[in-house]
């Protein structure tokens, strides 16, 4: 063996398929992964593993970009199928998703942790049998009224000012995911956590 094999990675963007969901809060992950694909010149157009995925070379290894088509609550099925087929361990699966505890425009990078009430993450943890995967949380804002139904909130569209803040955050979320591969989670967290640009 002439040296260490370059590592393969999977970046997953969470969202729901269908035109009606495109600009909702819950689709922040899908939108961020589209930006990564754009930056890398990678088409996400292969239909397999209950999702749409693309493959490109990055940092000396293969990089897979995945948009599960299972709807949010079953996202883990798609993630498990692709990661098992290509032998990618949880520690090299980066998940981008919406977070209602962060205001629009803010990001939070974590190396692991619980689902925190997010059904897509809950599904991934359940299917992988591990919480040990990096994630990029994209702020979409808290419910306008405490009594509002959470599902209604995350499936709602954003105001013009929220959308503007989100667009900026999506671009930085794409950069943060690639930074995790290049420099590791601590460096990415140091660069992208918290403050707005």
Short mmCIF file of N, CA and C in Angstrom, two decimals:
data_model
loop_
_atom_site.label_atom_id
_atom_site.label_comp_id
_atom_site.label_asym_id
_atom_site.label_seq_id
_atom_site.Cartn_x
_atom_site.Cartn_y
_atom_site.Cartn_z
N UNK A 1 0.85 -1.20 0.00
CA UNK A 1 0.00 0.00 0.00
C UNK A 1 0.89 1.25 0.00
N UNK A 2 0.64 2.13 -0.94
CA UNK A 2 1.52 3.28 -1.15
C UNK A 2 1.02 4.54 -0.46
N UNK A 3 0.25 4.39 0.55
CA UNK A 3 -0.24 5.59 1.26
C UNK A 3 -1.72 5.48 1.53
N UNK A 4 -2.20 6.45 2.28
CA UNK A 4 -3.58 6.43 2.74
C UNK A 4 -4.53 6.75 1.58
N UNK A 5 -5.59 5.97 1.46
CA UNK A 5 -6.60 6.25 0.44
C UNK A 5 -7.31 7.56 0.78
N UNK A 6 -7.53 8.36 -0.25
CA UNK A 6 -8.28 9.60 -0.03
C UNK A 6 -9.68 9.28 0.48
N UNK A 7 -10.17 10.12 1.35
CA UNK A 7 -11.46 9.84 1.97
C UNK A 7 -12.62 10.32 1.11
N UNK A 8 -13.66 9.50 1.05
CA UNK A 8 -14.89 9.88 0.36
C UNK A 8 -15.85 10.48 1.38
N UNK A 9 -16.65 11.44 0.92
CA UNK A 9 -17.59 12.16 1.79
C UNK A 9 -18.97 12.20 1.15
N UNK A 10 -19.97 12.37 2.00
CA UNK A 10 -21.35 12.57 1.57
C UNK A 10 -21.88 13.84 2.23
N UNK A 11 -22.43 14.74 1.42
CA UNK A 11 -23.13 15.91 1.96
C UNK A 11 -24.61 15.75 1.61
N UNK A 12 -25.45 15.85 2.62
CA UNK A 12 -26.90 15.67 2.46
C UNK A 12 -27.60 17.00 2.72
N UNK A 13 -28.52 17.38 1.86
CA UNK A 13 -29.37 18.54 2.10
C UNK A 13 -30.78 18.07 2.37
N UNK A 14 -31.36 18.45 3.50
CA UNK A 14 -32.71 17.99 3.83
C UNK A 14 -33.77 18.92 3.28
N UNK A 15 -34.87 18.33 2.85
CA UNK A 15 -35.98 19.12 2.31
C UNK A 15 -37.11 18.20 1.89
N UNK A 16 -38.10 18.76 1.25
CA UNK A 16 -39.25 17.99 0.74
C UNK A 16 -39.36 18.19 -0.76
N UNK A 17 -39.61 17.10 -1.51
CA UNK A 17 -39.81 17.24 -2.95
C UNK A 17 -41.15 17.90 -3.26
N UNK A 18 -41.22 18.56 -4.39
CA UNK A 18 -42.47 19.19 -4.82
C UNK A 18 -42.35 20.70 -4.88
N UNK A 19 -42.93 21.27 -5.95
CA UNK A 19 -42.87 22.72 -6.19
C UNK A 19 -43.38 23.54 -5.01
N UNK A 20 -44.43 23.03 -4.35
CA UNK A 20 -45.06 23.80 -3.27
C UNK A 20 -44.14 23.97 -2.06
N UNK A 21 -43.10 23.16 -1.98
CA UNK A 21 -42.20 23.23 -0.81
C UNK A 21 -40.90 23.99 -1.09
N UNK A 22 -40.67 24.35 -2.33
CA UNK A 22 -39.37 24.89 -2.75
C UNK A 22 -38.82 25.99 -1.85
N UNK A 23 -39.63 27.00 -1.56
CA UNK A 23 -39.13 28.15 -0.82
C UNK A 23 -39.56 28.16 0.66
N UNK A 24 -39.97 26.99 1.16
CA UNK A 24 -40.37 26.93 2.57
C UNK A 24 -39.13 26.85 3.47
N UNK A 25 -39.35 27.13 4.76
CA UNK A 25 -38.25 27.08 5.73
C UNK A 25 -37.59 25.70 5.77
N UNK A 26 -38.41 24.67 5.66
CA UNK A 26 -37.92 23.30 5.77
C UNK A 26 -36.99 22.89 4.63
N UNK A 27 -36.96 23.68 3.54
CA UNK A 27 -36.15 23.30 2.38
C UNK A 27 -34.80 24.00 2.33
N UNK A 28 -34.39 24.62 3.43
CA UNK A 28 -33.10 25.32 3.46
C UNK A 28 -31.94 24.39 3.09
N UNK A 29 -32.00 23.14 3.56
CA UNK A 29 -30.93 22.18 3.28
C UNK A 29 -30.81 21.86 1.79
N UNK A 30 -31.95 21.66 1.15
CA UNK A 30 -31.97 21.40 -0.30
C UNK A 30 -31.36 22.57 -1.05
N UNK A 31 -31.73 23.78 -0.66
CA UNK A 31 -31.25 24.96 -1.37
C UNK A 31 -29.75 25.13 -1.18
N UNK A 32 -29.25 24.81 0.01
CA UNK A 32 -27.81 24.92 0.27
C UNK A 32 -27.03 23.90 -0.56
N UNK A 33 -27.58 22.70 -0.69
CA UNK A 33 -26.84 21.68 -1.45
C UNK A 33 -26.85 21.99 -2.94
N UNK A 34 -27.89 22.66 -3.42
CA UNK A 34 -27.88 23.13 -4.81
C UNK A 34 -26.74 24.12 -5.04
N UNK A 35 -26.47 24.94 -4.04
CA UNK A 35 -25.37 25.91 -4.15
C UNK A 35 -24.01 25.22 -4.16
N UNK A 36 -23.87 24.17 -3.34
CA UNK A 36 -22.61 23.40 -3.35
C UNK A 36 -22.41 22.79 -4.74
N UNK A 37 -23.47 22.22 -5.29
CA UNK A 37 -23.39 21.61 -6.62
C UNK A 37 -22.97 22.65 -7.66
N UNK A 38 -23.54 23.84 -7.55
CA UNK A 38 -23.21 24.93 -8.46
C UNK A 38 -21.74 25.32 -8.33
N UNK A 39 -21.27 25.47 -7.10
CA UNK A 39 -19.87 25.86 -6.85
C UNK A 39 -18.89 24.83 -7.42
N UNK A 40 -19.27 23.55 -7.37
CA UNK A 40 -18.37 22.48 -7.79
C UNK A 40 -18.63 21.99 -9.21
N UNK A 41 -19.64 22.57 -9.87
CA UNK A 41 -19.98 22.14 -11.22
C UNK A 41 -20.46 20.69 -11.26
N UNK A 42 -21.24 20.31 -10.25
CA UNK A 42 -21.72 18.93 -10.13
C UNK A 42 -23.23 18.90 -10.33
N UNK A 43 -23.70 18.00 -11.18
CA UNK A 43 -25.15 17.87 -11.38
C UNK A 43 -25.72 16.84 -10.39
N UNK A 44 -26.81 17.23 -9.71
CA UNK A 44 -27.51 16.28 -8.82
C UNK A 44 -28.67 15.71 -9.62
N UNK A 45 -28.37 14.68 -10.41
CA UNK A 45 -29.38 14.21 -11.37
C UNK A 45 -29.50 12.69 -11.46
N UNK A 46 -28.84 11.97 -10.55
CA UNK A 46 -28.96 10.51 -10.56
C UNK A 46 -30.06 10.10 -9.58
N UNK A 47 -31.06 9.38 -10.07
CA UNK A 47 -32.18 8.96 -9.22
C UNK A 47 -31.93 7.54 -8.71
N UNK A 48 -31.56 7.44 -7.43
CA UNK A 48 -31.29 6.15 -6.80
C UNK A 48 -31.28 6.36 -5.30
N UNK A 49 -31.32 5.30 -4.54
CA UNK A 49 -31.26 5.36 -3.07
C UNK A 49 -32.38 6.23 -2.49
N UNK A 50 -33.57 6.20 -3.11
CA UNK A 50 -34.71 7.02 -2.67
C UNK A 50 -34.35 8.51 -2.62
N UNK A 51 -33.51 8.92 -3.55
CA UNK A 51 -33.12 10.33 -3.59
C UNK A 51 -32.56 10.70 -4.94
N UNK A 52 -32.14 11.95 -5.04
CA UNK A 52 -31.38 12.44 -6.20
C UNK A 52 -29.98 12.70 -5.71
N UNK A 53 -28.97 12.21 -6.45
CA UNK A 53 -27.62 12.48 -6.00
C UNK A 53 -26.70 12.80 -7.16
N UNK A 54 -25.58 13.42 -6.84
CA UNK A 54 -24.53 13.71 -7.79
C UNK A 54 -23.21 13.27 -7.20
N UNK A 55 -22.23 13.09 -8.07
CA UNK A 55 -20.90 12.65 -7.62
C UNK A 55 -19.84 13.49 -8.32
N UNK A 56 -18.86 13.92 -7.55
CA UNK A 56 -17.74 14.68 -8.12
C UNK A 56 -16.48 14.34 -7.34
N UNK A 57 -15.35 14.86 -7.79
CA UNK A 57 -14.11 14.68 -7.04
C UNK A 57 -13.88 15.92 -6.18
N UNK A 58 -13.43 15.71 -4.96
CA UNK A 58 -13.13 16.85 -4.08
C UNK A 58 -12.09 16.42 -3.06
N UNK A 59 -11.09 17.25 -2.86
CA UNK A 59 -10.04 17.01 -1.85
C UNK A 59 -9.42 15.62 -1.99
N UNK A 60 -9.26 15.19 -3.24
CA UNK A 60 -8.58 13.92 -3.49
C UNK A 60 -9.45 12.68 -3.39
N UNK A 61 -10.71 12.85 -3.01
CA UNK A 61 -11.61 11.70 -2.89
C UNK A 61 -12.90 11.95 -3.66
N UNK A 62 -13.83 11.03 -3.50
CA UNK A 62 -15.15 11.22 -4.11
C UNK A 62 -16.04 11.99 -3.14
N UNK A 63 -16.85 12.88 -3.70
CA UNK A 63 -17.83 13.62 -2.90
C UNK A 63 -19.21 13.37 -3.50
N UNK A 64 -20.13 12.90 -2.66
CA UNK A 64 -21.51 12.66 -3.08
C UNK A 64 -22.39 13.75 -2.49
N UNK A 65 -23.29 14.28 -3.30
CA UNK A 65 -24.27 15.28 -2.86
C UNK A 65 -25.65 14.63 -3.00
N UNK A 66 -26.42 14.64 -1.91
CA UNK A 66 -27.69 13.89 -1.88
C UNK A 66 -28.86 14.76 -1.43
N UNK A 67 -29.97 14.65 -2.18
CA UNK A 67 -31.25 15.25 -1.79
C UNK A 67 -32.25 14.09 -1.63
N UNK A 68 -32.54 13.67 -0.39
CA UNK A 68 -33.52 12.59 -0.21
C UNK A 68 -34.88 12.99 -0.79
N UNK A 69 -35.56 12.03 -1.40
CA UNK A 69 -36.89 12.27 -1.98
C UNK A 69 -37.99 11.60 -1.16
N UNK A 70 -37.67 11.24 0.07
CA UNK A 70 -38.58 10.47 0.91
C UNK A 70 -39.57 11.33 1.70
N UNK A 71 -39.45 12.64 1.57
CA UNK A 71 -40.05 13.61 2.49
C UNK A 71 -39.26 13.57 3.79
N UNK A 72 -39.32 14.69 4.49
CA UNK A 72 -38.41 14.96 5.61
C UNK A 72 -38.33 13.83 6.64
N UNK A 73 -39.50 13.32 7.06
CA UNK A 73 -39.53 12.40 8.21
C UNK A 73 -38.88 11.05 7.97
N UNK A 74 -38.60 10.73 6.69
CA UNK A 74 -37.97 9.44 6.36
C UNK A 74 -36.61 9.64 5.69
N UNK A 75 -36.01 10.81 5.85
CA UNK A 75 -34.75 11.15 5.18
C UNK A 75 -33.65 10.12 5.42
N UNK A 76 -33.64 9.53 6.61
CA UNK A 76 -32.58 8.60 6.98
C UNK A 76 -32.49 7.38 6.07
N UNK A 77 -33.62 6.98 5.49
CA UNK A 77 -33.62 5.80 4.61
C UNK A 77 -32.71 6.03 3.41
N UNK A 78 -32.85 7.19 2.81
CA UNK A 78 -32.04 7.55 1.65
C UNK A 78 -30.56 7.68 2.03
N UNK A 79 -30.30 8.35 3.15
CA UNK A 79 -28.92 8.55 3.63
C UNK A 79 -28.25 7.20 3.90
N UNK A 80 -28.96 6.30 4.57
CA UNK A 80 -28.40 4.99 4.89
C UNK A 80 -28.09 4.20 3.61
N UNK A 81 -29.01 4.21 2.65
CA UNK A 81 -28.82 3.43 1.43
C UNK A 81 -27.57 3.88 0.68
N UNK A 82 -27.42 5.19 0.48
CA UNK A 82 -26.26 5.68 -0.28
C UNK A 82 -24.96 5.46 0.50
N UNK A 83 -24.97 5.79 1.79
CA UNK A 83 -23.74 5.68 2.58
C UNK A 83 -23.29 4.23 2.73
N UNK A 84 -24.25 3.31 2.83
CA UNK A 84 -23.90 1.89 2.94
C UNK A 84 -23.33 1.39 1.61
N UNK A 85 -23.93 1.79 0.52
CA UNK A 85 -23.49 1.33 -0.81
C UNK A 85 -22.06 1.79 -1.11
N UNK A 86 -21.75 3.04 -0.74
CA UNK A 86 -20.43 3.59 -1.04
C UNK A 86 -19.47 3.54 0.16
N UNK A 87 -19.89 2.86 1.22
CA UNK A 87 -19.03 2.65 2.40
C UNK A 87 -18.54 3.96 3.02
N UNK A 88 -19.48 4.87 3.27
CA UNK A 88 -19.13 6.16 3.90
C UNK A 88 -19.62 6.13 5.35
N UNK A 89 -18.71 6.25 6.32
CA UNK A 89 -19.11 6.19 7.73
C UNK A 89 -19.80 7.49 8.17
N UNK A 90 -20.58 7.46 9.26
CA UNK A 90 -21.30 8.66 9.73
C UNK A 90 -20.40 9.89 9.90
N UNK A 91 -19.16 9.68 10.34
CA UNK A 91 -18.25 10.80 10.61
C UNK A 91 -17.92 11.59 9.34
N UNK A 92 -18.20 10.99 8.17
CA UNK A 92 -17.95 11.69 6.89
C UNK A 92 -19.25 11.96 6.13
N UNK A 93 -20.35 12.05 6.89
CA UNK A 93 -21.64 12.44 6.33
C UNK A 93 -22.02 13.80 6.94
N UNK A 94 -22.06 14.82 6.12
CA UNK A 94 -22.39 16.18 6.58
C UNK A 94 -23.85 16.46 6.20
N UNK A 95 -24.65 16.89 7.18
CA UNK A 95 -26.07 17.14 6.91
C UNK A 95 -26.37 18.63 7.06
N UNK A 96 -26.99 19.21 6.05
CA UNK A 96 -27.41 20.62 6.08
C UNK A 96 -28.92 20.66 6.25
N UNK A 97 -29.38 21.46 7.23
CA UNK A 97 -30.83 21.48 7.50
C UNK A 97 -31.25 22.77 8.21
N UNK A 98 -32.55 23.01 8.20
CA UNK A 98 -33.15 24.20 8.80
C UNK A 98 -33.20 24.07 10.32
N UNK A 99 -33.03 25.22 11.02
CA UNK A 99 -33.09 25.22 12.48
C UNK A 99 -33.93 26.42 12.93
N UNK A 100 -35.05 26.13 13.62
CA UNK A 100 -35.95 27.22 14.04
C UNK A 100 -35.43 27.94 15.28
N UNK A 101 -34.40 27.40 15.93
CA UNK A 101 -33.88 28.07 17.13
C UNK A 101 -32.86 29.15 16.77
N UNK A 102 -32.52 29.25 15.49
CA UNK A 102 -31.57 30.28 15.02
C UNK A 102 -32.32 31.27 14.14
N UNK A 103 -32.02 32.56 14.31
CA UNK A 103 -32.69 33.54 13.46
C UNK A 103 -32.18 33.41 12.02
N UNK A 104 -32.99 33.81 11.04
CA UNK A 104 -32.56 33.72 9.65
C UNK A 104 -31.23 34.44 9.43
N UNK A 105 -30.32 33.77 8.74
CA UNK A 105 -29.01 34.37 8.48
C UNK A 105 -27.90 33.79 9.33
N UNK A 106 -28.26 33.11 10.43
CA UNK A 106 -27.23 32.54 11.31
C UNK A 106 -27.02 31.06 11.03
N UNK A 107 -25.80 30.61 11.28
CA UNK A 107 -25.44 29.20 11.10
C UNK A 107 -24.90 28.64 12.40
N UNK A 108 -25.00 27.34 12.56
CA UNK A 108 -24.35 26.66 13.67
C UNK A 108 -23.82 25.32 13.18
N UNK A 109 -22.52 25.12 13.34
CA UNK A 109 -21.87 23.88 12.93
C UNK A 109 -21.62 23.02 14.16
N UNK A 110 -21.99 21.75 14.06
CA UNK A 110 -21.79 20.81 15.16
C UNK A 110 -21.17 19.51 14.62
N UNK A 111 -20.40 18.83 15.45
CA UNK A 111 -19.78 17.57 15.02
C UNK A 111 -20.70 16.37 15.27
N UNK A 112 -21.67 16.54 16.16
CA UNK A 112 -22.57 15.44 16.52
C UNK A 112 -23.68 16.00 17.39
N UNK A 113 -24.51 15.10 17.97
CA UNK A 113 -25.55 15.56 18.88
C UNK A 113 -26.90 14.94 18.59
N UNK A 114 -27.87 15.29 19.41
CA UNK A 114 -29.22 14.73 19.28
C UNK A 114 -29.97 15.40 18.13
N UNK A 115 -31.20 14.94 17.91
CA UNK A 115 -32.02 15.48 16.82
C UNK A 115 -32.55 16.87 17.14
N UNK A 116 -32.63 17.21 18.42
CA UNK A 116 -33.13 18.54 18.79
C UNK A 116 -34.51 18.83 18.25
N UNK A 117 -35.35 17.79 18.13
CA UNK A 117 -36.72 18.00 17.67
C UNK A 117 -36.88 18.03 16.16
N UNK A 118 -35.79 17.87 15.40
CA UNK A 118 -35.88 17.92 13.94
C UNK A 118 -36.11 16.50 13.41
N UNK A 119 -37.25 16.30 12.74
CA UNK A 119 -37.62 14.95 12.31
C UNK A 119 -36.70 14.34 11.27
N UNK A 120 -36.12 15.18 10.41
CA UNK A 120 -35.17 14.67 9.43
C UNK A 120 -33.92 14.11 10.09
N UNK A 121 -33.40 14.85 11.07
CA UNK A 121 -32.20 14.41 11.81
C UNK A 121 -32.54 13.17 12.65
N UNK A 122 -33.73 13.17 13.24
CA UNK A 122 -34.18 12.02 14.03
C UNK A 122 -34.18 10.75 13.16
N UNK A 123 -34.65 10.88 11.94
CA UNK A 123 -34.69 9.75 11.02
C UNK A 123 -33.28 9.28 10.66
N UNK A 124 -32.38 10.21 10.41
CA UNK A 124 -30.99 9.84 10.06
C UNK A 124 -30.31 9.14 11.23
N UNK A 125 -30.47 9.68 12.43
CA UNK A 125 -29.89 9.04 13.62
C UNK A 125 -30.44 7.63 13.79
N UNK A 126 -31.76 7.48 13.60
CA UNK A 126 -32.40 6.17 13.74
C UNK A 126 -31.89 5.16 12.73
N UNK A 127 -31.74 5.58 11.48
CA UNK A 127 -31.31 4.66 10.42
C UNK A 127 -29.82 4.34 10.51
N UNK A 128 -29.00 5.34 10.81
CA UNK A 128 -27.55 5.11 10.90
C UNK A 128 -27.16 4.45 12.21
N UNK A 129 -28.02 4.59 13.23
CA UNK A 129 -27.69 4.09 14.56
C UNK A 129 -26.55 4.87 15.19
N UNK A 130 -26.45 6.15 14.81
CA UNK A 130 -25.36 7.00 15.31
C UNK A 130 -25.76 8.47 15.26
N UNK A 131 -25.31 9.22 16.27
CA UNK A 131 -25.47 10.68 16.27
C UNK A 131 -24.17 11.36 15.82
N UNK A 132 -23.19 10.53 15.49
CA UNK A 132 -21.84 11.02 15.28
C UNK A 132 -21.59 11.44 13.83
N UNK A 133 -22.37 12.43 13.37
CA UNK A 133 -22.14 12.97 12.03
C UNK A 133 -22.20 14.50 12.09
N UNK A 134 -21.31 15.17 11.34
CA UNK A 134 -21.29 16.64 11.36
C UNK A 134 -22.54 17.21 10.72
N UNK A 135 -22.92 18.40 11.18
CA UNK A 135 -24.09 19.04 10.61
C UNK A 135 -23.92 20.55 10.55
N UNK A 136 -24.58 21.14 9.57
CA UNK A 136 -24.63 22.59 9.41
C UNK A 136 -26.08 23.01 9.56
N UNK A 137 -26.38 23.70 10.68
CA UNK A 137 -27.74 24.16 10.94
C UNK A 137 -27.91 25.55 10.34
N UNK A 138 -29.01 25.73 9.60
CA UNK A 138 -29.28 26.99 8.91
C UNK A 138 -30.48 27.65 9.56
N UNK A 139 -30.29 28.83 10.12
CA UNK A 139 -31.37 29.51 10.84
C UNK A 139 -32.52 29.90 9.93
N UNK A 140 -33.74 29.55 10.36
CA UNK A 140 -34.94 29.94 9.61
C UNK A 140 -35.93 30.70 10.50
N UNK A 141 -35.56 30.93 11.77
CA UNK A 141 -36.40 31.73 12.65
C UNK A 141 -37.41 30.92 13.44
N UNK A 142 -37.71 31.41 14.64
CA UNK A 142 -38.67 30.76 15.53
C UNK A 142 -40.10 31.07 15.11
N UNK A 143 -41.03 30.26 15.59
CA UNK A 143 -42.46 30.47 15.29
C UNK A 143 -42.88 31.89 15.67
N UNK A 144 -43.71 32.48 14.84
CA UNK A 144 -44.18 33.86 15.09
C UNK A 144 -45.05 33.91 16.34
N UNK A 145 -45.83 32.85 16.60
CA UNK A 145 -46.69 32.77 17.78
C UNK A 145 -46.49 31.40 18.43
N UNK A 146 -46.31 31.36 19.75
CA UNK A 146 -46.04 30.08 20.43
C UNK A 146 -47.08 29.00 20.15
N UNK A 147 -48.35 29.43 19.97
CA UNK A 147 -49.41 28.43 19.78
C UNK A 147 -49.48 27.92 18.34
N UNK A 148 -48.70 28.51 17.44
CA UNK A 148 -48.71 28.10 16.04
C UNK A 148 -48.22 26.66 15.88
N UNK A 149 -48.84 25.90 14.98
CA UNK A 149 -48.43 24.52 14.72
C UNK A 149 -47.05 24.51 14.08
N UNK A 150 -46.14 23.68 14.61
CA UNK A 150 -44.76 23.67 14.14
C UNK A 150 -44.68 23.26 12.67
N UNK A 151 -45.46 22.26 12.28
CA UNK A 151 -45.44 21.81 10.88
C UNK A 151 -45.87 22.94 9.94
N UNK A 152 -46.91 23.68 10.35
CA UNK A 152 -47.36 24.82 9.53
C UNK A 152 -46.25 25.85 9.39
N UNK A 153 -45.50 26.07 10.49
CA UNK A 153 -44.43 27.09 10.49
C UNK A 153 -43.29 26.70 9.55
N UNK A 154 -42.79 25.48 9.69
CA UNK A 154 -41.62 25.10 8.88
C UNK A 154 -41.99 24.90 7.40
N UNK A 155 -43.28 24.71 7.13
CA UNK A 155 -43.71 24.58 5.73
C UNK A 155 -44.24 25.90 5.17
N UNK A 156 -43.99 26.99 5.92
CA UNK A 156 -44.40 28.31 5.44
C UNK A 156 -43.24 28.99 4.71
N UNK A 157 -43.59 29.95 3.87
CA UNK A 157 -42.57 30.73 3.17
C UNK A 157 -42.09 31.86 4.08
N UNK A 158 -40.94 32.43 3.73
CA UNK A 158 -40.35 33.48 4.56
C UNK A 158 -40.71 34.85 4.02
N UNK A 159 -40.63 35.85 4.90
CA UNK A 159 -40.85 37.23 4.46
C UNK A 159 -39.66 37.65 3.59
N UNK A 160 -39.80 38.79 2.91
CA UNK A 160 -38.73 39.26 2.02
C UNK A 160 -37.43 39.49 2.77
N UNK A 161 -37.50 40.05 3.97
CA UNK A 161 -36.28 40.32 4.74
C UNK A 161 -35.67 39.02 5.26
N UNK A 162 -36.51 38.07 5.67
CA UNK A 162 -36.01 36.76 6.12
C UNK A 162 -35.35 36.02 4.97
N UNK A 163 -36.00 36.09 3.81
CA UNK A 163 -35.46 35.41 2.62
C UNK A 163 -34.09 35.98 2.24
N UNK A 164 -33.95 37.28 2.34
CA UNK A 164 -32.66 37.93 2.03
C UNK A 164 -31.57 37.43 2.98
N UNK A 165 -31.90 37.35 4.27
CA UNK A 165 -30.94 36.85 5.27
C UNK A 165 -30.62 35.38 5.00
N UNK A 166 -31.64 34.61 4.62
CA UNK A 166 -31.44 33.19 4.37
C UNK A 166 -30.53 32.96 3.16
N UNK A 167 -30.74 33.72 2.10
CA UNK A 167 -29.92 33.56 0.89
C UNK A 167 -28.44 33.72 1.21
N UNK A 168 -28.12 34.71 2.04
CA UNK A 168 -26.73 34.91 2.48
C UNK A 168 -26.25 33.71 3.30
N UNK A 169 -27.11 33.20 4.18
CA UNK A 169 -26.74 32.07 5.03
C UNK A 169 -26.54 30.80 4.21
N UNK A 170 -27.34 30.62 3.17
CA UNK A 170 -27.22 29.42 2.34
C UNK A 170 -25.85 29.36 1.66
N UNK A 171 -25.39 30.50 1.19
CA UNK A 171 -24.07 30.55 0.54
C UNK A 171 -22.97 30.20 1.53
N UNK A 172 -23.09 30.74 2.75
CA UNK A 172 -22.09 30.44 3.78
C UNK A 172 -22.21 29.00 4.27
N UNK A 173 -23.43 28.46 4.28
CA UNK A 173 -23.61 27.06 4.67
C UNK A 173 -22.91 26.13 3.68
N UNK A 174 -23.00 26.46 2.39
CA UNK A 174 -22.31 25.68 1.36
C UNK A 174 -20.80 25.73 1.60
N UNK A 175 -20.28 26.93 1.87
CA UNK A 175 -18.84 27.06 2.16
C UNK A 175 -18.45 26.32 3.44
N UNK A 176 -19.33 26.37 4.43
CA UNK A 176 -19.05 25.71 5.72
C UNK A 176 -18.94 24.19 5.55
N UNK A 177 -19.82 23.62 4.74
CA UNK A 177 -19.78 22.17 4.51
C UNK A 177 -18.46 21.76 3.87
N UNK A 178 -18.01 22.53 2.88
CA UNK A 178 -16.74 22.22 2.23
C UNK A 178 -15.57 22.47 3.17
N UNK A 179 -15.70 23.46 4.04
CA UNK A 179 -14.66 23.75 5.03
C UNK A 179 -14.51 22.59 6.02
N UNK A 180 -15.61 21.92 6.35
CA UNK A 180 -15.55 20.76 7.24
C UNK A 180 -14.65 19.68 6.62
N UNK A 181 -14.82 19.47 5.31
CA UNK A 181 -13.99 18.48 4.61
C UNK A 181 -12.53 18.93 4.56
N UNK A 182 -12.32 20.21 4.24
CA UNK A 182 -10.97 20.73 4.07
C UNK A 182 -10.20 20.88 5.37
N UNK A 183 -10.88 21.41 6.40
CA UNK A 183 -10.18 21.83 7.62
C UNK A 183 -10.67 21.16 8.90
N UNK A 184 -11.82 20.48 8.85
CA UNK A 184 -12.37 19.86 10.04
C UNK A 184 -13.47 20.70 10.68
N UNK A 185 -14.25 20.06 11.54
CA UNK A 185 -15.40 20.72 12.18
C UNK A 185 -14.99 21.90 13.05
N UNK A 186 -13.95 21.79 13.91
CA UNK A 186 -13.61 22.92 14.78
C UNK A 186 -13.28 24.20 13.99
N UNK A 187 -12.53 24.06 12.90
CA UNK A 187 -12.18 25.22 12.09
C UNK A 187 -13.42 25.81 11.42
N UNK A 188 -14.29 24.94 10.90
CA UNK A 188 -15.53 25.41 10.26
C UNK A 188 -16.42 26.12 11.27
N UNK A 189 -16.52 25.55 12.48
CA UNK A 189 -17.34 26.17 13.53
C UNK A 189 -16.78 27.53 13.91
N UNK A 190 -15.47 27.60 14.01
CA UNK A 190 -14.80 28.85 14.36
C UNK A 190 -15.07 29.95 13.33
N UNK A 191 -15.10 29.55 12.07
CA UNK A 191 -15.30 30.52 10.98
C UNK A 191 -16.75 30.92 10.76
N UNK A 192 -17.66 29.96 10.93
CA UNK A 192 -19.03 30.20 10.46
C UNK A 192 -20.09 30.27 11.55
N UNK A 193 -19.82 29.82 12.76
CA UNK A 193 -20.84 29.82 13.81
C UNK A 193 -21.25 31.22 14.21
N UNK A 194 -22.54 31.36 14.49
CA UNK A 194 -23.01 32.55 15.20
C UNK A 194 -23.29 33.76 14.35
N UNK A 195 -22.33 34.63 14.23
CA UNK A 195 -22.60 35.97 13.71
C UNK A 195 -22.98 35.98 12.24
N UNK A 196 -23.74 36.97 11.89
CA UNK A 196 -24.10 37.18 10.49
C UNK A 196 -22.91 37.80 9.76
N UNK A 197 -22.89 37.74 8.42
CA UNK A 197 -21.76 38.31 7.68
C UNK A 197 -21.66 39.81 7.85
#
